[in-house]
Structures are given as structure tokens and as C-alpha cells.
């Protein structure tokens, strides 16, 4: 679904990505791992098209779509968005911004909200929910987009165990409908849940293959 050849990104004095070659297959969940500063967010930014590469190339089928859920930041209390609006923005690629939603869009939003336990929060301002709830709302927006490639930066960081399970199940379901899913993570459980692991260190690929359960030495 997506192939990356010899990708490099210079950020200031740092070579944040250095000759990254890999691929993402449709129907697969890939965990993107590596220590702080390894280049995970940089790779997601470049794959999402929000950061230009310094060198190398990215190939994906013409007409294919990418949804990106960056690492959660602060949401301004001035931003007049509800949780439901946030999910609805997942339809913008297909419908255009602020267009009237179709019945099928509303059904999709309701389904994704339900999947991540957001139904009771849909009318709450995004700025007035907890960090973990906001995280879920942003991931749910990525689910609503039903893209061919779903990129998510640390979706399970700092969330409770039930939320982690719901998020991982949601990523699995996305792969189940045929998406190529890549998510950055530091959590063993999220790595064990993936089909493949892409490990970066100092901007280079140090491992790229089937996921193993940490400590077991065996395949999942
Ligand atoms: N906006 C920026 N300007 C300059 N350098 C940056 C910028 N963002 C990241 N870097 C540098 O690029 C390198 C890769 O950073 P990146 O954020 O991609 O790592 P990461 O693997 O996502 O780390 P973490 O696990 O902490 O999220 C690091 O050396 C970092 O200091």
C-alpha cells in the first residue's frame, strides 16, 4: 500500500531520518518503535505529507488516502469544537469542510464513537474533556476517515488499560477492513498486538519484521 525508499529528513543539525527503506502492507498493523528522538514522529509526519523529505521517495497507489493522528497537543479552550465535530472532521476529505453530513456519515461517526466509548461525550466541547478522552476523539476522527493508510502517533500513551484495549482493537479493525496501519508506540502490549514491527534508532531502521511478544522470543 505504501513503499518508502531511502528516505532522509534533516531537521536543523540533526539527520532525523537516515536512509529509511520499508513498506506498509494493506490489512496489516505495524508498530513503529524506538527510543525518544529515534525519528518515529518525523517518519509519520513525512508519510502524512506534513513534512517534506530531504531525500528519497514515497510511493502509494494513485487515489489512495492517508489519515494522520498526530501526538495529542493542547487544545485551546477558545476552539468551539465538540467531540462530535472532531469526529465529523474525519469526513472532510470526502465531503469537504463544514458540509452537511449524509446519513451514512452520521452512522459512521456513531459507530466510531461507540467503538472508542465516546458516545456520551459527543456534545461536550473538545477543550473540556480529559487528555485521554481527547486522545480517543482524535483517533476516532482517524477511524471516521476510513483511509487506505492510517498513521497514528502514540495512541495509547498515558491512557488506562481499558482505553488501550479499545484503541488497539480499533486499529485491528481498521486493518481488518483493509487499511495499512502504522502507529508509533513505547508500549509492549501495543507491540505484541501488531503484525509487524518497524524499529528506528537515530533515524535508521534497525529492525523490520514480524512482531514478537517481548521476552518470549516467539512469534505472536
Ligand atoms: N521541530 C524540530 N526541529 C528540529 N529538530 C527536531 C524537530 N522535531 C524533532 N527534531 C529532532 O529530530 C529527531 C527525531 O525526532 P522525533 O520527534 O521524530 O523522534 P521520536 O522517535 O518521535 O521521539 P519520541 O519517542 O520522543 O516521540 C530528534 O533528534 C529530534 O530532536
Tab-separated table of C-alpha atoms and ligand atoms in Angstrom:
chain	number	residue	atom	x	y	z
A	1	UNK	CA	0.000	0.000	0.000
A	2	UNK	CA	2.897	2.306	0.734
A	3	UNK	CA	6.588	1.945	-0.077
A	4	UNK	CA	9.396	4.107	1.248
A	5	UNK	CA	12.781	4.217	-0.451
A	6	UNK	CA	15.933	5.647	1.085
A	7	UNK	CA	14.065	8.377	2.944
A	8	UNK	CA	16.079	11.029	4.742
A	9	UNK	CA	14.998	14.115	6.657
A	10	UNK	CA	17.287	16.771	8.039
A	11	UNK	CA	15.866	18.778	10.941
A	12	UNK	CA	18.275	21.569	11.774
A	13	UNK	CA	21.637	19.976	12.501
A	14	UNK	CA	20.082	16.516	13.022
A	15	UNK	CA	19.547	13.825	10.408
A	16	UNK	CA	16.197	12.732	11.871
A	17	UNK	CA	15.725	10.016	9.218
A	18	UNK	CA	18.704	8.446	7.521
A	19	UNK	CA	18.108	6.129	4.560
A	20	UNK	CA	14.793	4.607	5.679
A	21	UNK	CA	13.501	1.922	3.314
A	22	UNK	CA	10.372	-0.005	4.271
A	23	UNK	CA	6.824	-0.768	3.253
A	24	UNK	CA	3.338	-0.902	4.741
A	25	UNK	CA	1.003	-3.665	3.600
A	26	UNK	CA	-2.760	-3.354	3.364
A	27	UNK	CA	-4.551	-5.234	6.131
A	28	UNK	CA	-1.593	-5.024	8.494
A	29	UNK	CA	-0.897	-3.263	11.785
A	30	UNK	CA	2.715	-2.130	12.120
A	31	UNK	CA	4.133	-0.850	15.411
A	32	UNK	CA	6.736	1.880	14.987
A	33	UNK	CA	9.171	1.696	17.886
A	34	UNK	CA	12.441	3.226	19.013
A	35	UNK	CA	13.849	5.397	21.788
A	36	UNK	CA	12.943	9.074	22.229
A	37	UNK	CA	14.328	11.026	19.303
A	38	UNK	CA	14.672	7.933	17.077
A	39	UNK	CA	12.638	9.587	14.317
A	40	UNK	CA	9.197	7.990	14.764
A	41	UNK	CA	7.162	11.208	14.671
A	42	UNK	CA	9.340	12.503	11.856
A	43	UNK	CA	8.596	9.394	9.780
A	44	UNK	CA	4.853	9.733	10.435
A	45	UNK	CA	4.986	13.448	9.526
A	46	UNK	CA	6.732	12.669	6.253
A	47	UNK	CA	4.406	9.773	5.368
A	48	UNK	CA	1.447	12.045	6.111
A	49	UNK	CA	2.875	14.732	3.838
A	50	UNK	CA	3.149	17.411	6.521
A	51	UNK	CA	6.965	17.435	6.454
A	52	UNK	CA	8.898	17.304	3.190
A	53	UNK	CA	11.671	14.700	2.957
A	54	UNK	CA	15.219	15.863	2.296
A	55	UNK	CA	15.817	12.830	0.108
A	56	UNK	CA	14.286	9.539	-1.017
A	57	UNK	CA	10.747	8.815	-2.139
A	58	UNK	CA	7.366	7.522	-1.023
A	59	UNK	CA	5.118	5.525	-3.348
A	60	UNK	CA	1.477	4.738	-2.879
A	61	UNK	CA	-1.308	3.864	-5.300
A	62	UNK	CA	-2.850	6.774	-7.152
A	63	UNK	CA	-6.077	7.823	-5.465
A	64	UNK	CA	-5.232	6.166	-2.163
A	65	UNK	CA	-5.828	8.167	1.005
A	66	UNK	CA	-3.911	8.776	4.220
A	67	UNK	CA	-5.309	9.708	7.629
A	68	UNK	CA	-2.929	11.029	10.285
A	69	UNK	CA	-3.496	11.327	14.021
A	70	UNK	CA	-0.501	13.265	15.386
A	71	UNK	CA	0.548	13.067	19.012
A	72	UNK	CA	-2.049	14.944	21.041
A	73	UNK	CA	-1.228	18.523	21.839
A	74	UNK	CA	-3.077	21.080	23.853
A	75	UNK	CA	-6.481	22.098	22.570
A	76	UNK	CA	-7.339	25.751	23.007
A	77	UNK	CA	-10.377	26.385	25.206
A	78	UNK	CA	-11.302	29.008	22.582
A	79	UNK	CA	-11.730	26.352	19.901
A	80	UNK	CA	-15.509	25.990	19.508
A	81	UNK	CA	-15.453	22.287	18.651
A	82	UNK	CA	-17.341	19.487	20.302
A	83	UNK	CA	-16.118	15.914	20.416
A	84	UNK	CA	-18.760	15.154	17.765
A	85	UNK	CA	-17.437	17.950	15.498
A	86	UNK	CA	-13.971	16.476	15.885
A	87	UNK	CA	-15.171	13.091	14.669
A	88	UNK	CA	-17.176	14.693	11.847
A	89	UNK	CA	-13.975	16.315	10.541
A	90	UNK	CA	-12.927	12.781	9.590
A	91	UNK	CA	-15.450	13.083	6.723
A	92	UNK	CA	-13.870	16.263	5.326
A	93	UNK	CA	-11.592	14.539	2.836
A	94	UNK	CA	-14.624	13.000	1.129
A	95	UNK	CA	-17.189	15.739	1.713
A	96	UNK	CA	-15.205	18.955	2.054
A	97	UNK	CA	-15.116	21.097	5.207
A	98	UNK	CA	-18.300	22.080	7.040
A	99	UNK	CA	-20.565	20.339	4.511
A	100	UNK	CA	-23.824	18.792	5.597
A	101	UNK	CA	-23.265	15.220	6.721
A	102	UNK	CA	-25.047	12.368	4.998
A	103	UNK	CA	-26.940	9.741	6.890
A	104	UNK	CA	-24.136	7.261	6.166
A	105	UNK	CA	-21.585	9.749	7.593
A	106	UNK	CA	-23.609	10.100	10.777
A	107	UNK	CA	-23.834	6.322	11.081
A	108	UNK	CA	-20.062	6.044	10.650
A	109	UNK	CA	-19.428	8.725	13.264
A	110	UNK	CA	-21.788	6.997	15.698
A	111	UNK	CA	-20.078	3.657	15.094
A	112	UNK	CA	-16.566	5.042	15.621
A	113	UNK	CA	-17.697	6.949	18.737
A	114	UNK	CA	-19.172	3.757	20.108
A	115	UNK	CA	-16.029	1.786	19.334
A	116	UNK	CA	-13.972	4.154	21.481
A	117	UNK	CA	-16.580	4.775	24.189
A	118	UNK	CA	-17.171	8.387	23.129
A	119	UNK	CA	-20.940	8.313	22.646
A	120	UNK	CA	-21.750	10.068	25.957
A	121	UNK	CA	-19.198	12.790	25.171
A	122	UNK	CA	-20.239	13.733	21.630
A	123	UNK	CA	-21.814	17.050	22.673
A	124	UNK	CA	-19.047	18.078	25.056
A	125	UNK	CA	-16.523	20.759	23.990
A	126	UNK	CA	-13.244	19.126	22.995
A	127	UNK	CA	-11.415	21.568	25.260
A	128	UNK	CA	-13.489	20.342	28.239
A	129	UNK	CA	-12.731	16.622	28.182
A	130	UNK	CA	-9.763	14.829	29.720
A	131	UNK	CA	-6.493	14.226	27.893
A	132	UNK	CA	-7.275	10.528	27.407
A	133	UNK	CA	-10.770	11.308	26.131
A	134	UNK	CA	-9.379	13.892	23.699
A	135	UNK	CA	-6.833	11.325	22.517
A	136	UNK	CA	-9.671	8.903	21.799
A	137	UNK	CA	-11.625	11.616	19.955
A	138	UNK	CA	-8.668	12.333	17.684
A	139	UNK	CA	-8.097	8.638	16.969
A	140	UNK	CA	-11.835	8.273	16.301
A	141	UNK	CA	-11.547	11.090	13.738
A	142	UNK	CA	-8.871	8.983	12.013
A	143	UNK	CA	-11.223	5.978	12.039
A	144	UNK	CA	-14.086	8.016	10.574
A	145	UNK	CA	-11.827	8.952	7.636
A	146	UNK	CA	-11.673	5.272	6.538
A	147	UNK	CA	-8.380	5.949	4.786
A	148	UNK	CA	-6.230	3.397	2.994
A	149	UNK	CA	-3.304	4.283	5.251
A	150	UNK	CA	-3.842	5.186	8.906
A	151	UNK	CA	-0.913	6.790	10.735
A	152	UNK	CA	-1.219	7.281	14.496
A	153	UNK	CA	1.389	8.757	16.828
A	154	UNK	CA	1.407	7.107	20.266
A	155	UNK	CA	-2.357	6.487	20.547
A	156	UNK	CA	-2.024	4.501	23.771
A	157	UNK	CA	0.402	6.785	25.627
A	158	UNK	CA	-0.915	7.655	29.072
A	159	UNK	CA	-4.342	6.016	28.705
A	160	UNK	CA	-5.941	3.489	31.062
A	161	UNK	CA	-5.908	-0.253	30.329
A	162	UNK	CA	-9.498	-0.411	29.044
A	163	UNK	CA	-8.870	2.524	26.699
A	164	UNK	CA	-5.644	0.943	25.499
A	165	UNK	CA	-7.543	-2.248	24.637
A	166	UNK	CA	-10.260	-0.268	22.849
A	167	UNK	CA	-7.690	1.696	20.845
A	168	UNK	CA	-5.737	-1.404	19.855
A	169	UNK	CA	-8.959	-3.199	18.896
A	170	UNK	CA	-9.915	-0.190	16.768
A	171	UNK	CA	-6.557	-0.269	14.947
A	172	UNK	CA	-7.017	-4.002	14.393
A	173	UNK	CA	-10.486	-3.387	12.956
A	174	UNK	CA	-9.031	-0.794	10.563
A	175	UNK	CA	-6.538	-3.377	9.302
A	176	UNK	CA	-9.453	-5.818	9.118
A	177	UNK	CA	-11.232	-3.607	6.588
A	178	UNK	CA	-8.015	-3.470	4.533
A	179	UNK	CA	-6.145	-0.400	5.782
A	180	UNK	CA	-2.390	-0.287	6.289
A	181	UNK	CA	-1.972	0.914	9.887
A	182	UNK	CA	1.257	2.342	11.314
A	183	UNK	CA	1.330	3.506	14.916
A	184	UNK	CA	4.225	4.764	16.994
A	185	UNK	CA	4.361	3.274	20.461
A	186	UNK	CA	6.517	2.682	23.526
A	187	UNK	CA	4.122	0.082	24.993
A	188	UNK	CA	4.938	-3.639	24.960
A	189	UNK	CA	1.242	-4.522	24.746
A	190	UNK	CA	0.835	-2.434	21.614
A	191	UNK	CA	3.892	-4.038	20.030
A	192	UNK	CA	2.616	-7.536	20.862
A	193	UNK	CA	-0.700	-6.622	19.267
A	194	UNK	CA	0.898	-5.609	15.946
A	195	UNK	CA	1.584	-7.846	12.943
A	196	UNK	CA	4.939	-6.275	12.168
A	197	UNK	CA	7.378	-4.019	13.959
A	198	UNK	CA	9.451	-1.276	12.416
A	199	UNK	CA	12.219	-0.194	14.778
A	200	UNK	CA	14.169	3.020	14.340
A	201	UNK	CA	17.263	4.225	16.144
A	202	UNK	CA	18.927	7.532	15.367
A	203	UNK	CA	16.897	7.792	12.191
A	204	UNK	CA	17.872	4.388	10.823
A	205	UNK	CA	15.841	1.181	10.500
A	206	UNK	CA	17.274	-1.350	12.949
A	207	UNK	CA	14.520	-3.979	12.648
A	208	UNK	CA	11.611	-4.513	10.277
A	209	UNK	CA	9.653	-7.744	10.526
A	210	UNK	CA	7.046	-9.858	12.321
A	211	UNK	CA	6.059	-8.741	15.807
A	212	UNK	CA	7.212	-10.851	18.742
A	213	UNK	CA	5.840	-10.921	22.254
A	214	UNK	CA	8.510	-9.128	24.307
A	215	UNK	CA	10.557	-11.620	26.317
A	216	UNK	CA	9.002	-14.685	24.694
A	217	UNK	CA	11.315	-14.866	21.724
A	218	UNK	CA	8.400	-16.339	19.791
A	219	UNK	CA	6.051	-15.078	17.138
A	220	UNK	CA	2.722	-13.781	18.221
B	1	LIG	N1	10.771	20.598	15.042
B	1	LIG	C1	12.000	20.083	15.104
B	1	LIG	N2	13.084	20.825	14.798
B	1	LIG	C2	14.321	20.328	14.833
B	1	LIG	N3	14.599	19.062	15.199
B	1	LIG	C3	13.575	18.284	15.527
B	1	LIG	C4	12.219	18.740	15.494
B	1	LIG	N4	11.415	17.734	15.879
B	1	LIG	C5	12.216	16.675	16.127
B	1	LIG	N5	13.511	17.007	15.922
B	1	LIG	C6	14.662	16.123	16.078
B	1	LIG	O1	14.520	15.062	15.144
B	1	LIG	C7	14.924	13.827	15.740
B	1	LIG	C8	13.777	12.837	15.673
B	1	LIG	O2	12.701	13.311	16.497
B	1	LIG	P1	11.270	12.612	16.528
B	1	LIG	O3	10.343	13.549	17.216
B	1	LIG	O4	10.933	12.159	15.164
B	1	LIG	O5	11.574	11.339	17.449
B	1	LIG	P2	10.566	10.280	18.095
B	1	LIG	O6	11.134	8.929	17.810
B	1	LIG	O7	9.180	10.549	17.652
B	1	LIG	O8	10.713	10.575	19.648
B	1	LIG	P3	9.665	10.411	20.886
B	1	LIG	O9	9.652	8.949	21.253
B	1	LIG	O10	10.302	11.246	21.950
B	1	LIG	O11	8.332	10.942	20.434
B	1	LIG	C9	15.376	14.154	17.171
B	1	LIG	O12	16.776	14.300	17.159
B	1	LIG	C10	14.694	15.464	17.437
B	1	LIG	O13	15.459	16.224	18.361
